[in-house]
Tab-separated table of C-alpha atoms in Angstrom:
chain	number	residue	atom	x	y	z
N	11	MET	CA	-28.452	-24.496	-45.088
N	12	ASP	CA	-30.798	-22.326	-47.079
N	13	ALA	CA	-28.604	-19.303	-47.719
N	14	THR	CA	-31.059	-16.977	-49.444
N	15	TRP	CA	-30.571	-14.456	-46.631
N	16	LEU	CA	-26.808	-14.522	-47.293
N	17	ASP	CA	-27.392	-13.984	-51.015
N	18	ALA	CA	-29.458	-10.897	-50.191
N	19	ILE	CA	-26.320	-9.149	-48.937
N	20	LYS	CA	-24.325	-7.029	-51.364
N	21	TRP	CA	-20.820	-8.254	-50.602
N	22	ASP	CA	-18.072	-5.813	-51.569
N	23	ARG	CA	-15.349	-6.439	-54.167
N	24	ASP	CA	-13.387	-8.378	-51.526
N	25	GLY	CA	-16.386	-10.516	-50.595
N	26	LEU	CA	-16.825	-8.678	-47.294
N	27	VAL	CA	-19.523	-6.690	-45.553
N	28	PRO	CA	-18.861	-4.002	-42.913
N	29	VAL	CA	-20.283	-4.812	-39.497
N	30	ILE	CA	-21.094	-2.500	-36.595
N	31	ALA	CA	-21.274	-4.119	-33.151
N	32	GLN	CA	-23.549	-2.329	-30.719
N	33	GLU	CA	-24.085	-3.206	-27.080
N	34	VAL	CA	-27.541	-4.388	-26.060
N	35	GLY	CA	-28.987	-2.125	-23.394
N	36	SER	CA	-26.578	0.816	-23.484
N	37	ASN	CA	-26.690	0.953	-27.301
N	38	ASP	CA	-23.007	1.920	-27.201
N	39	VAL	CA	-21.186	1.320	-30.481
N	40	LEU	CA	-18.424	-1.077	-29.452
N	41	MET	CA	-16.481	-1.782	-32.623
N	42	PHE	CA	-16.460	-2.009	-36.376
N	43	ALA	CA	-15.138	-4.948	-38.381
N	44	PHE	CA	-15.813	-7.033	-41.477
N	45	MET	CA	-17.389	-10.397	-42.163
N	46	ASN	CA	-17.214	-12.665	-45.146
N	47	ARG	CA	-19.982	-15.098	-45.972
N	48	GLU	CA	-18.610	-17.846	-43.748
N	49	ALA	CA	-18.101	-15.500	-40.795
N	50	LEU	CA	-21.699	-14.309	-40.946
N	51	ALA	CA	-23.044	-17.841	-41.376
N	52	ARG	CA	-21.063	-18.986	-38.315
N	53	THR	CA	-22.169	-15.930	-36.346
N	54	VAL	CA	-25.779	-16.872	-36.959
N	55	GLU	CA	-25.220	-20.563	-36.223
N	56	THR	CA	-23.329	-20.018	-32.977
N	57	GLN	CA	-24.872	-16.697	-31.875
N	58	ARG	CA	-21.293	-15.565	-31.161
N	59	ALA	CA	-19.677	-12.861	-33.321
N	60	VAL	CA	-17.226	-14.242	-35.869
N	61	TYR	CA	-15.444	-11.676	-38.040
N	62	TRP	CA	-13.030	-11.789	-40.945
N	63	SER	CA	-9.628	-10.462	-39.963
N	64	ARG	CA	-8.267	-8.602	-42.988
N	65	SER	CA	-4.775	-8.281	-41.470
N	66	ARG	CA	-4.522	-12.000	-40.691
N	67	ALA	CA	-6.673	-13.120	-43.637
N	68	ARG	CA	-8.603	-15.650	-41.574
N	69	LEU	CA	-11.768	-16.057	-39.550
N	70	TRP	CA	-11.573	-14.288	-36.214
N	71	HIS	CA	-13.763	-15.705	-33.478
N	72	LYS	CA	-14.112	-12.566	-31.370
N	73	GLY	CA	-12.727	-13.348	-27.917
N	74	GLU	CA	-10.642	-16.329	-29.064
N	75	GLU	CA	-7.584	-14.841	-27.323
N	76	SER	CA	-9.069	-12.286	-24.946
N	77	GLY	CA	-12.095	-14.255	-23.779
N	78	HIS	CA	-14.124	-11.155	-24.669
N	79	VAL	CA	-16.784	-13.010	-26.599
N	80	GLN	CA	-19.805	-11.266	-28.104
N	81	GLN	CA	-23.158	-12.959	-27.637
N	82	VAL	CA	-25.431	-11.973	-30.494
N	83	HIS	CA	-28.947	-10.749	-29.715
N	84	ASP	CA	-30.067	-9.162	-32.948
N	85	ILE	CA	-28.812	-8.965	-36.535
N	86	ARG	CA	-29.858	-6.095	-38.783
N	87	LEU	CA	-29.190	-5.216	-42.405
N	88	ASP	CA	-29.364	-1.691	-43.777
N	89	CYS	CA	-31.539	-0.302	-46.565
N	90	ASP	CA	-28.846	-0.886	-49.215
N	91	ASN	CA	-28.171	-4.463	-48.072
N	92	ASP	CA	-24.489	-3.707	-47.670
N	93	VAL	CA	-23.938	-3.038	-43.947
N	94	VAL	CA	-24.725	-5.301	-40.980
N	95	LEU	CA	-25.531	-4.162	-37.449
N	96	LEU	CA	-25.090	-6.675	-34.628
N	97	LYS	CA	-26.591	-6.129	-31.209
N	98	VAL	CA	-24.405	-8.000	-28.773
N	99	LYS	CA	-23.767	-8.644	-25.127
N	100	GLN	CA	-20.042	-8.138	-24.540
N	101	LEU	CA	-18.962	-11.021	-22.271
N	102	GLY	CA	-15.784	-11.818	-20.305
N	103	HIS	CA	-15.480	-8.652	-18.222
N	104	GLU	CA	-17.815	-6.333	-16.379
N	105	PRO	CA	-18.214	-3.726	-17.806
N	106	GLY	CA	-17.681	-5.199	-21.250
N	107	ILE	CA	-14.383	-4.737	-23.069
N	108	ALA	CA	-14.642	-4.788	-26.860
N	109	CYS	CA	-11.391	-2.996	-27.725
N	110	HIS	CA	-7.934	-4.540	-27.881
N	111	THR	CA	-6.663	-1.526	-25.901
N	112	GLY	CA	-8.672	-2.764	-22.903
N	113	ARG	CA	-11.402	-0.161	-23.304
N	114	HIS	CA	-15.152	-0.642	-23.443
N	115	SER	CA	-15.443	0.687	-26.984
N	116	CYS	CA	-12.994	1.154	-29.833
N	117	PHE	CA	-14.342	4.687	-30.354
N	118	PHE	CA	-12.485	6.301	-27.476
N	119	GLN	CA	-10.730	9.108	-29.363
N	120	GLN	CA	-12.725	12.330	-29.379
N	121	LEU	CA	-12.067	15.298	-31.634
N	122	GLU	CA	-11.578	18.342	-29.432
N	123	ASP	CA	-10.018	21.633	-30.526
N	124	GLY	CA	-8.473	20.004	-33.591
N	125	GLN	CA	-6.957	17.077	-31.704
N	126	TRP	CA	-7.904	13.471	-31.076
N	127	LYS	CA	-7.970	12.807	-27.344
N	128	ALA	CA	-8.467	9.473	-25.579
N	129	VAL	CA	-11.503	10.076	-23.374
N	130	GLU	CA	-12.409	6.569	-22.212
N	131	PRO	CA	-10.577	4.659	-19.473
N	132	VAL	CA	-8.582	1.462	-19.950
N	133	LEU	CA	-10.577	-1.109	-17.971
N	134	LYS	CA	-7.942	-3.822	-18.128
N	135	ASP	CA	-4.265	-3.725	-19.091
N	136	PRO	CA	-3.909	-5.300	-22.570
N	137	GLY	CA	-0.812	-7.108	-21.243
N	138	ARG	CA	-3.160	-8.990	-18.929
N	139	ILE	CA	-5.736	-9.597	-21.659
N	140	TYR	CA	-3.319	-11.058	-24.222
N	141	LYS	CA	-0.890	-13.256	-22.318
W	15	MET	CA	-6.485	25.059	-41.299
W	16	ASP	CA	-4.119	22.894	-39.305
W	17	ALA	CA	-5.048	19.459	-40.593
W	18	THR	CA	-2.933	17.249	-38.337
W	19	TRP	CA	-6.093	15.603	-37.044
W	20	LEU	CA	-7.076	14.753	-40.640
W	21	ASP	CA	-3.646	13.278	-41.300
W	22	ALA	CA	-4.087	11.010	-38.269
W	23	ILE	CA	-6.839	9.151	-40.109
W	24	LYS	CA	-5.935	6.077	-42.131
W	25	TRP	CA	-7.833	6.793	-45.316
W	26	ASP	CA	-8.596	3.691	-47.396
W	27	ARG	CA	-7.317	3.015	-50.932
W	28	ASP	CA	-10.115	5.224	-52.287
W	29	GLY	CA	-9.280	8.076	-49.895
W	30	LEU	CA	-12.376	7.384	-47.814
W	31	VAL	CA	-13.165	6.535	-44.219
W	32	PRO	CA	-16.287	4.651	-43.084
W	33	VAL	CA	-18.584	6.668	-40.834
W	34	ILE	CA	-21.258	5.493	-38.411
W	35	ALA	CA	-23.932	8.047	-37.489
W	36	GLN	CA	-25.466	7.501	-34.078
W	37	GLU	CA	-28.321	9.477	-32.560
W	38	VAL	CA	-27.547	11.534	-29.468
W	39	GLY	CA	-29.732	10.460	-26.577
W	40	SER	CA	-31.220	7.219	-27.890
W	41	ASN	CA	-27.820	6.004	-29.126
W	42	ASP	CA	-29.634	4.427	-32.083
W	43	VAL	CA	-27.370	3.693	-35.040
W	44	LEU	CA	-28.975	5.717	-37.815
W	45	MET	CA	-26.863	5.099	-40.886
W	46	PHE	CA	-23.489	4.212	-42.300
W	47	ALA	CA	-21.690	6.135	-45.040
W	48	PHE	CA	-18.280	7.329	-46.161
W	49	MET	CA	-16.375	10.583	-45.979
W	50	ASN	CA	-13.362	11.818	-47.849
W	51	ARG	CA	-11.016	14.382	-46.398
W	52	GLU	CA	-13.043	17.333	-47.615
W	53	ALA	CA	-16.323	15.896	-46.333
W	54	LEU	CA	-14.910	15.420	-42.850
W	55	ALA	CA	-13.306	18.862	-42.834
W	56	ARG	CA	-16.622	20.451	-43.839
W	57	THR	CA	-18.482	18.361	-41.258
W	58	VAL	CA	-16.252	19.750	-38.539
W	59	GLU	CA	-16.440	23.323	-39.846
W	60	THR	CA	-20.218	23.386	-40.216
W	61	GLN	CA	-21.174	20.885	-37.484
W	62	ARG	CA	-23.495	19.353	-40.075
W	63	ALA	CA	-22.791	15.895	-41.505
W	64	VAL	CA	-21.292	15.975	-44.990
W	65	TYR	CA	-20.605	12.600	-46.597
W	66	TRP	CA	-19.019	11.416	-49.823
W	67	SER	CA	-21.563	9.804	-52.108
W	68	ARG	CA	-19.805	6.926	-53.843
W	69	SER	CA	-22.663	6.406	-56.298
W	70	ARG	CA	-22.779	10.061	-57.337
W	71	ALA	CA	-19.039	10.665	-56.795
W	72	ARG	CA	-19.600	14.006	-55.085
W	73	LEU	CA	-19.989	15.577	-51.670
W	74	TRP	CA	-23.359	14.846	-50.143
W	75	HIS	CA	-24.598	17.384	-47.633
W	76	LYS	CA	-26.913	15.123	-45.655
W	77	GLY	CA	-30.408	16.590	-45.881
W	78	GLU	CA	-29.709	18.651	-49.017
W	79	GLU	CA	-32.817	17.186	-50.676
W	80	SER	CA	-34.776	15.755	-47.771
W	81	GLY	CA	-34.177	18.505	-45.231
W	82	HIS	CA	-33.127	15.734	-42.847
W	83	VAL	CA	-29.948	17.431	-41.714
W	84	GLN	CA	-27.681	15.924	-39.056
W	85	GLN	CA	-26.376	18.292	-36.401
W	86	VAL	CA	-23.057	16.973	-35.117
W	87	HIS	CA	-22.514	16.727	-31.362
W	88	ASP	CA	-19.460	14.501	-31.068
W	89	ILE	CA	-16.854	13.037	-33.403
W	90	ARG	CA	-14.968	9.896	-32.456
W	91	LEU	CA	-12.186	7.899	-34.087
W	92	ASP	CA	-11.558	4.229	-33.396
W	93	CYS	CA	-8.424	2.521	-32.061
W	94	ASP	CA	-7.106	1.783	-35.557
W	95	ASN	CA	-7.721	5.350	-36.782
W	96	ASP	CA	-9.765	4.070	-39.693
W	97	VAL	CA	-13.433	4.408	-38.661
W	98	VAL	CA	-15.307	7.539	-37.559
W	99	LEU	CA	-18.326	7.646	-35.251
W	100	LEU	CA	-20.550	10.740	-35.371
W	101	LYS	CA	-23.046	11.504	-32.666
W	102	VAL	CA	-25.782	13.540	-34.270
W	103	LYS	CA	-29.163	15.085	-33.723
W	104	GLN	CA	-31.328	14.079	-36.666
W	105	LEU	CA	-33.253	17.223	-37.653
W	106	GLY	CA	-36.170	17.935	-40.000
W	107	HIS	CA	-38.750	15.515	-38.631
W	108	GLU	CA	-39.843	14.313	-35.215
W	109	PRO	CA	-38.915	11.529	-34.606
W	110	GLY	CA	-35.791	11.827	-36.735
W	111	ILE	CA	-35.650	10.239	-40.189
W	112	ALA	CA	-32.175	9.237	-41.330
W	113	CYS	CA	-33.108	6.681	-43.997
W	114	HIS	CA	-34.119	7.437	-47.574
W	115	THR	CA	-36.973	4.934	-47.127
W	116	GLY	CA	-38.553	7.348	-44.626
W	117	ARG	CA	-37.558	5.314	-41.603
W	118	HIS	CA	-35.786	6.430	-38.437
W	119	SER	CA	-32.758	4.221	-39.076
W	120	CYS	CA	-31.339	2.496	-42.127
W	121	PHE	CA	-30.989	-0.713	-40.092
W	122	PHE	CA	-34.627	-1.748	-40.255
W	123	GLN	CA	-34.215	-5.259	-41.663
W	124	GLN	CA	-33.990	-7.915	-38.969
W	125	LEU	CA	-32.826	-11.488	-39.508
W	126	GLU	CA	-35.555	-13.789	-38.267
W	127	ASP	CA	-35.853	-17.488	-39.083
W	128	GLY	CA	-33.475	-17.150	-42.017
W	129	GLN	CA	-35.238	-14.145	-43.544
W	130	TRP	CA	-34.713	-10.396	-43.529
W	131	LYS	CA	-37.879	-8.684	-42.330
W	132	ALA	CA	-38.592	-4.950	-42.236
W	133	VAL	CA	-39.392	-4.296	-38.577
W	134	GLU	CA	-39.382	-0.496	-38.361
W	135	PRO	CA	-42.210	1.743	-39.569
W	136	VAL	CA	-42.024	4.216	-42.427
W	137	LEU	CA	-42.463	7.595	-40.698
W	138	LYS	CA	-42.901	9.587	-43.894
W	139	ASP	CA	-43.606	8.518	-47.473
W	140	PRO	CA	-40.364	8.906	-49.477
W	141	GLY	CA	-42.486	10.413	-52.275
W	142	ARG	CA	-43.205	13.295	-49.921
W	143	ILE	CA	-39.592	13.557	-48.775
W	144	TYR	CA	-38.030	13.715	-52.261
W	145	LYS	CA	-40.299	15.910	-54.390
């Protein structure tokens, strides 16, 4: 594979790039994660989001346990070549669940009067997502 | 100031947290940057986005040179307490310009047939933004 497009990315000192996943249509920001070179290459090849799990130190095929796969519609790179934006369709549940807490988006805590408050509903019990 | 909400954030090894700025209304992802504790505190106090510039190693009041200030409407924290999402109104130009290249969004490079292509127009010549 000609990997010139991968070489264009400024990988960080750990060989990773931050990735924002945004839902096609609603434009909701669903989650934030990292990719290494292999994860991004596989994401492009399969058109399914593949991240690098820093806690498990391995490739993480999004949805591998939950079934909440992300179908990739668009891949963007920022002006500094060091952040990737994925536009995805969040599959496996309607409405889409991107967060391991069973919520649509990981960004469900809102700052209000000096406190973080969970303001988005749990769409599916995590105990039923991860059996 | 009671800073319990700041303590809830898992700051990285450099004392920073990644921040995604998203436009109110369109939900477009405008840019990605970092904040330290002081930047986030000032952002909340002033309701204007203040980032930490890693390259200049100082607080960066967004729009301090360009006039392209971000008015903050909502502040979210993700499920792992280590990424912040700002919903902002991008001021100073209509339509809003968040990128130093004079574009609406920093995410203007699209992967197409193995190449990154600039697919968003320059709304204002950077030479006229940064005098």
